[in-house]
Coordinates of C-alpha atoms and ligand atoms in Angstrom, one line a residue:
M130 CA -26.7 0.7 -22.6
A131 CA -29.3 2.7 -20.8
Q132 CA -28.0 5.6 -18.7
K133 CA -28.0 4.8 -15.0
F134 CA -29.5 7.4 -12.6
Q135 CA -29.2 7.4 -8.8
N136 CA -30.8 8.5 -5.5
Y137 CA -29.3 11.4 -3.7
I138 CA -28.9 10.8 0.1
N139 CA -26.9 12.8 2.5
G140 CA -25.1 14.7 -0.2
V141 CA -24.1 11.6 -2.2
W142 CA -25.5 10.1 -5.4
C143 CA -26.0 6.4 -4.7
D144 CA -27.8 3.2 -5.9
S145 CA -30.6 1.5 -4.0
S146 CA -29.4 -0.6 -1.1
N147 CA -30.1 -3.8 -3.0
G148 CA -28.9 -2.6 -6.4
Q149 CA -32.3 -3.0 -8.1
T150 CA -33.6 -0.6 -10.7
F151 CA -36.6 0.3 -12.8
E152 CA -36.7 1.7 -16.4
N153 CA -38.0 5.1 -17.4
R154 CA -39.4 5.2 -21.0
N155 CA -40.7 7.8 -23.4
P156 CA -44.6 7.5 -23.6
A157 CA -44.5 8.8 -27.2
N158 CA -42.1 6.1 -28.2
W159 CA -41.9 3.1 -25.8
D160 CA -38.7 1.8 -27.4
D161 CA -36.9 4.9 -26.3
V162 CA -35.4 4.0 -22.9
I163 CA -34.3 7.2 -21.0
G164 CA -32.5 5.3 -18.3
T165 CA -32.7 3.2 -15.2
F166 CA -33.5 4.5 -11.7
P167 CA -33.0 2.9 -8.2
L168 CA -35.9 0.7 -7.1
S169 CA -35.3 1.7 -3.5
T170 CA -36.0 -0.1 -0.3
T171 CA -37.1 0.9 3.2
D172 CA -33.3 0.9 4.1
D173 CA -32.8 3.7 1.6
V174 CA -35.7 5.7 3.2
E175 CA -34.2 5.0 6.6
R176 CA -30.9 6.6 5.5
A177 CA -32.6 9.5 3.8
A178 CA -34.7 10.1 7.0
N179 CA -31.6 10.1 9.2
S180 CA -29.8 12.4 6.8
A181 CA -32.7 14.8 6.7
A182 CA -33.0 14.8 10.5
E183 CA -29.3 15.5 10.9
A184 CA -29.3 18.3 8.3
Y185 CA -32.4 19.8 10.0
R186 CA -30.3 20.6 13.1
S187 CA -28.3 23.2 11.3
W188 CA -30.6 24.1 8.4
R189 CA -33.3 25.4 10.7
L190 CA -30.8 27.9 12.1
V191 CA -29.9 29.4 8.7
P192 CA -31.6 32.8 8.4
A193 CA -34.7 32.5 6.2
P194 CA -33.5 35.2 3.8
T195 CA -30.3 33.2 3.3
R196 CA -32.4 30.1 2.6
G197 CA -34.4 32.2 0.2
D198 CA -31.2 33.1 -1.6
I199 CA -30.8 29.5 -2.5
C200 CA -34.2 29.5 -4.2
R201 CA -33.3 32.6 -6.1
R202 CA -30.1 31.0 -7.4
A203 CA -32.1 27.9 -8.3
G204 CA -34.5 30.1 -10.2
D205 CA -31.6 31.6 -12.1
I206 CA -30.3 28.2 -13.0
M207 CA -33.8 27.1 -14.2
V208 CA -34.0 30.2 -16.4
R209 CA -30.6 29.2 -17.9
R210 CA -31.6 25.6 -18.4
K211 CA -35.3 26.1 -19.3
D212 CA -35.3 24.7 -22.8
E213 CA -33.0 21.8 -21.9
I214 CA -35.2 20.8 -19.0
A215 CA -38.3 21.1 -21.0
A216 CA -36.9 18.7 -23.6
I217 CA -36.1 16.2 -20.8
M218 CA -39.6 16.5 -19.4
T219 CA -41.3 16.0 -22.8
R220 CA -39.3 12.9 -23.4
E221 CA -40.2 11.3 -20.1
M222 CA -43.9 12.4 -19.7
G223 CA -45.0 13.4 -23.2
K224 CA -46.7 16.8 -23.0
T225 CA -45.7 19.3 -25.7
L226 CA -42.6 21.4 -25.4
T227 CA -44.7 24.6 -25.1
E228 CA -46.3 23.0 -22.1
T229 CA -43.2 21.6 -20.5
R230 CA -41.6 25.1 -20.9
G231 CA -44.6 26.4 -19.0
D232 CA -44.1 23.7 -16.3
V233 CA -40.5 24.9 -15.8
Q234 CA -41.7 28.5 -15.8
E235 CA -44.0 27.6 -12.9
G236 CA -41.0 26.4 -11.0
I237 CA -39.1 29.6 -11.8
D238 CA -42.0 31.7 -10.7
T239 CA -42.2 29.7 -7.4
A240 CA -38.4 30.1 -6.9
F241 CA -38.5 33.9 -7.2
Y242 CA -41.7 34.1 -5.2
C243 CA -40.3 32.0 -2.3
A244 CA -36.9 33.8 -2.4
T245 CA -38.5 37.0 -1.3
E246 CA -41.0 35.3 1.1
G247 CA -37.9 34.4 3.2
R248 CA -37.7 38.1 4.1
R249 CA -41.3 38.1 5.3
L250 CA -42.7 34.8 6.9
F251 CA -44.8 37.2 8.9
G252 CA -45.7 36.5 12.5
I253 CA -48.5 38.0 14.6
N254 CA -48.0 40.2 17.6
T255 CA -50.9 41.0 20.0
P256 CA -51.3 43.1 23.1
S257 CA -50.9 41.2 26.3
E258 CA -53.7 41.2 28.8
L259 CA -51.2 42.0 31.5
P260 CA -49.0 45.1 31.9
N261 CA -45.3 45.0 31.0
K262 CA -45.6 41.8 29.1
L263 CA -44.9 41.3 25.4
N264 CA -46.8 38.7 23.2
L265 CA -45.3 37.5 20.0
S266 CA -46.0 34.6 17.8
F267 CA -44.0 33.5 14.8
R268 CA -43.6 30.7 12.3
V269 CA -41.2 27.9 12.9
P270 CA -40.3 25.0 10.6
I271 CA -41.8 21.6 11.2
G272 CA -38.7 19.4 10.6
V273 CA -38.3 16.5 8.1
C274 CA -41.0 16.6 5.4
G275 CA -41.9 13.8 3.0
L276 CA -42.9 14.8 -0.5
I277 CA -44.7 12.4 -2.8
T278 CA -45.4 14.0 -6.3
P279 CA -47.2 13.0 -9.5
W280 CA -45.9 12.8 -13.1
N281 CA -48.1 15.4 -14.8
F282 CA -46.3 18.5 -13.5
P283 CA -42.9 17.0 -12.7
M284 CA -41.3 20.4 -12.1
A285 CA -44.1 22.7 -10.9
I286 CA -45.5 20.5 -8.2
P287 CA -42.1 19.5 -6.6
T288 CA -41.0 23.1 -6.6
W289 CA -44.4 24.3 -5.1
N290 CA -43.4 22.2 -2.1
I291 CA -39.7 22.1 -1.9
F292 CA -39.0 25.8 -2.4
P293 CA -41.4 27.1 0.3
G294 CA -40.6 24.2 2.5
L295 CA -36.9 24.9 2.4
V296 CA -37.4 28.7 2.9
A297 CA -39.4 27.8 6.0
G298 CA -36.5 25.8 7.3
N299 CA -37.6 22.2 6.7
T300 CA -35.6 19.4 5.2
F301 CA -37.0 16.8 2.7
I302 CA -37.2 13.2 1.6
F303 CA -38.5 13.5 -2.0
K304 CA -40.2 10.6 -3.7
P305 CA -41.1 11.5 -7.3
A306 CA -43.5 9.6 -9.5
E307 CA -41.9 6.5 -11.2
D308 CA -42.9 8.0 -14.6
T309 CA -40.9 11.2 -14.1
P310 CA -37.7 10.4 -12.1
H311 CA -35.4 12.3 -14.5
T312 CA -37.0 15.7 -14.1
A313 CA -36.8 15.2 -10.3
N314 CA -33.1 14.5 -10.4
I315 CA -32.6 17.6 -12.5
L316 CA -34.3 19.6 -9.7
V317 CA -32.0 18.1 -7.2
E318 CA -29.0 18.9 -9.4
I319 CA -30.2 22.5 -9.6
L320 CA -30.5 22.9 -5.9
I321 CA -27.0 21.4 -5.3
E322 CA -25.6 23.9 -7.8
A323 CA -27.6 26.6 -6.0
G324 CA -25.7 25.8 -2.8
L325 CA -28.1 23.6 -0.8
P326 CA -26.1 21.9 2.1
K327 CA -26.0 18.1 2.1
G328 CA -28.8 16.2 3.7
V329 CA -31.3 19.0 3.3
L330 CA -32.9 17.5 0.2
N331 CA -32.8 13.7 -0.3
I332 CA -34.3 12.0 -3.2
V333 CA -35.4 8.3 -3.0
H334 CA -36.8 6.7 -6.2
G335 CA -39.0 3.7 -6.4
A336 CA -42.4 2.2 -5.9
G337 CA -45.1 4.1 -4.0
E338 CA -46.0 1.0 -1.9
V339 CA -42.5 0.7 -0.6
V340 CA -40.8 4.1 -0.6
G341 CA -44.0 6.2 -0.2
T342 CA -45.3 3.9 2.6
A343 CA -41.9 4.0 4.4
I344 CA -41.9 7.8 4.3
T345 CA -45.4 8.1 5.7
I346 CA -44.6 5.8 8.7
H347 CA -41.1 7.0 9.5
P348 CA -40.9 8.5 12.9
H349 CA -38.5 11.3 11.8
V350 CA -41.0 12.5 9.2
R351 CA -43.2 15.2 10.7
A352 CA -45.2 16.3 7.6
V353 CA -46.1 14.7 4.3
S354 CA -47.3 16.4 1.2
F355 CA -49.0 14.1 -1.3
T356 CA -50.4 14.9 -4.8
G357 CA -52.1 12.1 -6.6
S358 CA -55.2 10.0 -6.7
T359 CA -57.9 10.2 -4.0
K360 CA -57.6 6.5 -3.4
T361 CA -53.9 6.7 -2.5
G362 CA -54.4 10.0 -0.7
E363 CA -56.8 8.4 1.7
I364 CA -54.3 5.8 2.6
V365 CA -51.6 8.4 3.1
A366 CA -54.0 10.4 5.3
Q367 CA -54.9 7.4 7.4
T368 CA -51.3 6.5 7.9
C369 CA -50.3 10.0 8.7
G370 CA -53.3 10.4 11.0
K371 CA -52.4 7.3 13.0
N372 CA -48.8 8.5 13.3
T373 CA -49.7 12.2 14.1
K374 CA -48.1 13.7 11.1
H375 CA -49.2 16.8 9.3
V376 CA -50.5 15.9 5.9
C377 CA -51.3 18.0 2.8
L378 CA -53.4 16.3 0.2
E379 CA -54.0 17.4 -3.4
M380 CA -56.1 14.8 -5.1
G381 CA -58.7 14.3 -7.9
G382 CA -60.9 16.6 -9.8
K383 CA -63.9 16.5 -12.1
N384 CA -63.8 20.1 -13.2
A385 CA -66.6 21.7 -15.2
Q386 CA -66.8 24.5 -17.7
I387 CA -70.3 26.1 -17.9
V388 CA -71.2 28.0 -21.1
M389 CA -74.3 30.4 -20.9
P390 CA -76.2 31.6 -24.0
D391 CA -74.8 35.1 -23.6
A392 CA -71.2 34.0 -23.6
D393 CA -68.5 34.9 -26.2
I394 CA -68.9 31.6 -27.9
D395 CA -65.6 31.6 -29.7
L396 CA -63.8 32.4 -26.5
A397 CA -65.6 29.5 -24.8
L398 CA -64.7 27.2 -27.6
H399 CA -61.0 28.0 -27.3
G400 CA -61.3 27.7 -23.5
I401 CA -62.8 24.2 -23.7
L402 CA -60.2 23.0 -26.2
W403 CA -57.4 24.1 -24.0
G404 CA -59.0 23.0 -20.8
A405 CA -60.1 19.5 -21.9
F406 CA -57.4 18.5 -24.4
G407 CA -54.3 20.5 -23.3
T408 CA -51.8 18.2 -21.5
T409 CA -53.9 15.5 -23.1
G410 CA -56.4 16.0 -20.3
Q411 CA -53.9 14.9 -17.7
R412 CA -54.2 17.7 -15.3
C413 CA -56.1 17.6 -12.0
T414 CA -57.5 20.9 -13.2
A415 CA -58.4 19.6 -16.7
T416 CA -62.0 20.2 -17.8
S417 CA -63.7 16.9 -18.0
R418 CA -67.3 18.1 -18.0
L419 CA -68.8 20.8 -20.3
I420 CA -72.1 22.1 -19.1
L421 CA -73.8 23.7 -22.0
H422 CA -77.0 25.7 -21.9
Q423 CA -79.7 24.1 -24.1
D424 CA -80.1 27.2 -26.2
I425 CA -76.6 27.0 -27.6
H426 CA -75.9 23.3 -27.2
D427 CA -76.2 22.0 -30.7
A428 CA -74.4 24.9 -32.5
F429 CA -71.6 24.8 -29.9
I430 CA -71.1 21.0 -30.2
E431 CA -70.9 21.3 -34.0
Q432 CA -68.1 23.8 -33.8
L433 CA -66.3 22.0 -31.0
I434 CA -66.2 18.7 -33.0
I435 CA -64.7 20.5 -36.0
K436 CA -62.0 22.1 -33.8
A437 CA -61.2 19.1 -31.6
K438 CA -60.9 16.8 -34.7
A439 CA -58.3 19.2 -36.1
L440 CA -56.0 18.9 -33.0
K441 CA -52.7 17.5 -34.0
L442 CA -51.7 14.3 -32.0
G443 CA -48.1 13.2 -31.8
D444 CA -44.7 13.3 -30.0
G445 CA -44.8 16.4 -27.9
S446 CA -41.2 17.2 -28.9
A447 CA -42.2 17.7 -32.6
E448 CA -43.2 21.1 -34.0
G449 CA -46.9 21.8 -34.2
I450 CA -48.1 19.0 -32.0
E451 CA -51.0 19.9 -29.8
V452 CA -51.9 16.7 -28.0
G453 CA -49.2 14.3 -26.7
P454 CA -49.5 10.7 -25.5
I455 CA -51.0 9.2 -22.4
I456 CA -48.4 8.7 -19.7
N457 CA -48.4 4.9 -19.8
R458 CA -50.2 1.8 -20.8
K459 CA -52.0 1.3 -17.5
Q460 CA -53.4 4.8 -17.7
R461 CA -54.5 4.4 -21.3
D462 CA -56.2 1.1 -20.4
N463 CA -58.1 3.0 -17.6
I464 CA -59.3 5.6 -20.1
E465 CA -60.5 2.9 -22.4
R466 CA -62.3 1.2 -19.6
L467 CA -64.2 4.4 -18.7
V468 CA -65.0 5.2 -22.3
T469 CA -66.5 1.8 -22.7
I470 CA -68.6 2.4 -19.6
G471 CA -69.7 5.7 -21.0
K472 CA -70.9 4.1 -24.2
K473 CA -72.7 1.3 -22.3
E474 CA -74.4 3.9 -20.1
G475 CA -75.9 5.5 -23.2
A476 CA -73.9 8.6 -23.8
V477 CA -73.2 9.4 -27.4
C478 CA -69.6 9.4 -28.5
V479 CA -69.4 12.1 -31.1
L480 CA -65.6 12.2 -31.5
G481 CA -62.8 9.8 -30.8
G482 CA -63.6 7.1 -28.3
E483 CA -60.6 4.9 -29.2
K484 CA -56.8 4.6 -29.1
A485 CA -54.9 6.4 -31.8
E486 CA -52.8 3.6 -33.4
Y487 CA -51.6 4.6 -36.8
G488 CA -48.2 5.6 -38.2
D489 CA -45.8 6.7 -35.6
L490 CA -48.5 6.9 -33.0
K491 CA -48.3 3.1 -32.7
K492 CA -45.0 3.5 -30.9
G493 CA -46.6 5.2 -27.9
W494 CA -49.7 5.4 -25.8
F495 CA -51.9 7.7 -27.8
Y496 CA -55.6 8.2 -27.4
K497 CA -57.9 10.3 -29.6
P498 CA -59.5 13.4 -28.2
T499 CA -63.0 12.1 -27.2
I500 CA -66.3 13.9 -26.8
F501 CA -69.5 12.4 -25.3
T502 CA -72.8 14.2 -25.6
G503 CA -76.1 13.5 -23.9
V504 CA -74.3 12.6 -20.7
L505 CA -76.4 12.3 -17.6
P506 CA -75.0 14.2 -14.6
N507 CA -74.9 11.1 -12.4
S508 CA -73.4 8.7 -14.9
T509 CA -69.9 7.2 -14.4
I510 CA -68.2 9.5 -16.9
S511 CA -69.7 12.5 -15.3
Q512 CA -68.6 11.5 -11.8
E513 CA -65.3 9.7 -12.1
E514 CA -62.0 11.3 -12.8
I515 CA -60.7 10.0 -16.1
F516 CA -57.3 11.8 -16.4
G517 CA -57.3 11.7 -20.2
P518 CA -58.6 13.6 -23.3
V519 CA -62.2 12.7 -22.6
L520 CA -64.9 15.4 -22.3
S521 CA -68.5 14.7 -21.1
V522 CA -71.0 17.2 -22.3
I523 CA -74.1 17.8 -20.1
K524 CA -77.1 19.9 -21.1
C525 CA -78.4 22.5 -18.6
N526 CA -81.5 24.7 -18.7
S527 CA -80.5 27.6 -16.3
L528 CA -77.7 29.0 -14.3
Q529 CA -79.1 27.3 -11.2
N530 CA -79.2 24.0 -12.9
A531 CA -75.7 24.4 -14.2
I532 CA -74.4 25.1 -10.7
E533 CA -76.2 22.1 -9.3
I534 CA -74.7 19.9 -11.9
T535 CA -71.2 21.3 -11.3
N536 CA -71.6 20.6 -7.6
S537 CA -73.0 17.1 -8.1
V538 CA -69.6 15.4 -8.0
K539 CA -67.5 14.4 -5.0
Y540 CA -64.5 16.6 -6.0
G541 CA -64.1 20.3 -5.9
L542 CA -60.9 21.6 -7.5
S543 CA -61.5 24.0 -10.4
S544 CA -64.5 25.5 -12.3
S545 CA -65.2 27.9 -15.1
I546 CA -68.1 29.9 -16.4
Y547 CA -68.4 31.7 -19.7
T548 CA -70.9 34.5 -19.5
R549 CA -71.1 38.3 -20.1
D550 CA -73.6 38.6 -17.3
I551 CA -71.7 39.9 -14.2
N552 CA -74.5 38.8 -11.9
A553 CA -74.5 35.2 -13.2
A554 CA -70.7 35.1 -13.0
L555 CA -70.7 36.3 -9.3
V556 CA -73.4 33.9 -8.3
A557 CA -71.4 31.1 -9.9
V558 CA -68.2 32.2 -8.0
R559 CA -70.2 32.2 -4.8
D560 CA -72.1 29.0 -5.2
I561 CA -69.8 26.5 -7.0
E562 CA -68.0 24.3 -4.5
V563 CA -64.4 24.5 -5.6
G564 CA -61.0 25.9 -4.5
I565 CA -60.3 27.6 -7.9
S566 CA -63.0 29.5 -9.9
Y567 CA -62.5 31.0 -13.3
I568 CA -64.7 33.5 -15.2
N569 CA -64.3 33.5 -19.0
A570 CA -61.2 31.4 -18.8
P571 CA -60.6 27.6 -18.8
T572 CA -60.3 25.5 -15.6
I573 CA -56.6 25.2 -16.0
G574 CA -53.8 27.7 -15.6
A575 CA -53.5 28.6 -11.9
E576 CA -50.6 31.0 -11.2
A577 CA -47.8 30.1 -8.8
H578 CA -48.4 32.9 -6.3
M579 CA -52.1 32.1 -5.8
P580 CA -53.6 29.5 -3.4
F581 CA -53.9 26.1 -5.2
G582 CA -56.1 23.3 -4.0
G583 CA -59.7 22.1 -3.7
V584 CA -62.5 21.3 -1.4
K585 CA -64.5 18.1 -0.8
A586 CA -62.7 14.9 -1.9
T587 CA -60.0 17.0 -3.7
G588 CA -58.1 18.0 -0.6
N589 CA -57.9 18.2 3.2
G590 CA -58.1 22.0 3.6
H591 CA -54.5 22.9 2.8
R592 CA -53.3 25.0 -0.1
E593 CA -50.2 24.9 -2.2
G594 CA -48.9 27.9 -4.0
G595 CA -48.5 31.5 -3.0
W596 CA -48.4 32.6 0.6
T597 CA -50.9 29.9 1.8
V598 CA -48.4 27.1 1.3
F599 CA -46.4 28.5 4.2
D600 CA -49.3 27.6 6.4
F601 CA -48.5 24.0 5.7
Y602 CA -44.8 24.2 6.0
T603 CA -44.7 26.0 9.3
E604 CA -46.0 25.7 12.8
W605 CA -46.7 28.5 15.2
K606 CA -44.8 29.3 18.3
A607 CA -46.3 31.7 20.8
V608 CA -43.9 33.6 23.0
Y609 CA -44.6 35.6 26.2
I610 CA -42.0 38.0 27.6
D611 CA -42.8 39.3 31.0
Y612 CA -40.7 42.3 31.9
S613 CA -42.7 43.4 35.0
G614 CA -40.2 41.7 37.3
R615 CA -43.0 40.1 39.3
L616 CA -45.3 37.0 39.1
Q617 CA -48.3 37.9 36.9
R618 CA -51.0 35.3 36.7
A619 CA -52.9 35.3 33.5
Q620 CA -56.6 35.2 33.8
I621 CA -56.3 35.9 37.6
D622 CA -54.2 39.1 38.2
N623 CA -55.9 41.3 35.6
Ligands
UN1_141 C1 -52.2 19.8 -11.9 O1 -53.2 19.7 -12.6 O2 -51.9 18.8 -11.3 O3 -53.5 25.2 -12.8 C2 -51.5 21.0 -11.6 C3 -52.9 24.5 -13.6 C4 -51.4 24.3 -13.5 C5 -51.1 23.3 -12.5 C6 -51.9 22.1 -12.6 N1 -50.8 25.6 -13.2 O4 -53.5 24.0 -14.5

């Protein structure tokens, strides 16, 4: 019998209101059923919204440093449970244990970072234009927040939002991806153990169309943070816009690594292997385009093929595995579809280009690391996010040309340039349209205390991570204290 998991609403673990469930399976071995989770209804969201609204009344009054203490304790628990959580994550979403440990570590870093931010949450004071008058402004919480998260960073992304959101004084309805509900429940368990009062964090599992939609339209919900596809993000943004809710969107990417002829070629090779095939290419920050200068193109590709061919595919929980499975069948079908288009459009598939279906790999959703050369900058595989281990190599003839190609997509999340020329590196940093820019490092690997997010179709101007995330999870209140004892009319009496 599969283990049965539940929602957590108003401090109680519970089934969905109609008792329906969905299964969670291991993408490396589809016969391995992790458990069943509630296929929740709008009624469940209603209860969660009421619970979060009720809890907000007292949570907002808890001093921010005390709220921060809960994050610190959560961080301590995550340190203690790190390996156990990593194993659970690998089982439900496939990436290697080394990577899921990193994902938990990102949560730990965020916990400790946010714990201390509770003692700052700086406001801004300014002089008044009138005598004997004090002007203050400070951050206040927004209220009930809806959080819709993806499966590829099932610990890091929820913690990037929940920890700062809680420290700022908000309460949450959390709807995790259907592919990673177990990790989400573990995070809830951790926060309960850390002392979070009931109702402050509610988790409602289920389908995006039902639960996600209900969250974005619920009148109690004042802000929604969404990470996922640009297509869904646009719907979330429209709904939130219509209902005057704050909305933070983190969406697609089509990130490029540029390699110039003067680069440390070995370093650039290791960078692209990690950026393109780490996490099986399933990061929004993954490198999906390699822009190679024509002078080094052929020699670089030769080395890259040798190295990428040697990558070990398999169940991420096994020793020595470097590339895990694709998250589910639908996603692998989508990769196949885009690879077929790439071939039809005339790009040369020099490695992979097919499912990996031999031996134990038949049990899961594996796809071979794939490299296309001769890819035109405006072709489908240069433009569309693939979210898999597929790399499109584009030739360039100058720095300017490389920057133009990098910018020729609708997204703008992450970028990388390998060069020893400081001038070239700084021009790239200035002119590439992204939110995250790397020099001599791959496009992946953002740190928890730095602003995370992108420009153009990747986002809507907000940033997660670091101090900047508090801009999303707070509003400003301006306060004027007049101690003159007389009526002073601004703009008139001065
Ligand atoms: C994501 O790809 O969805 O910067 C998040 C990185 C990680 C987070 C990635 N720290 O690659």
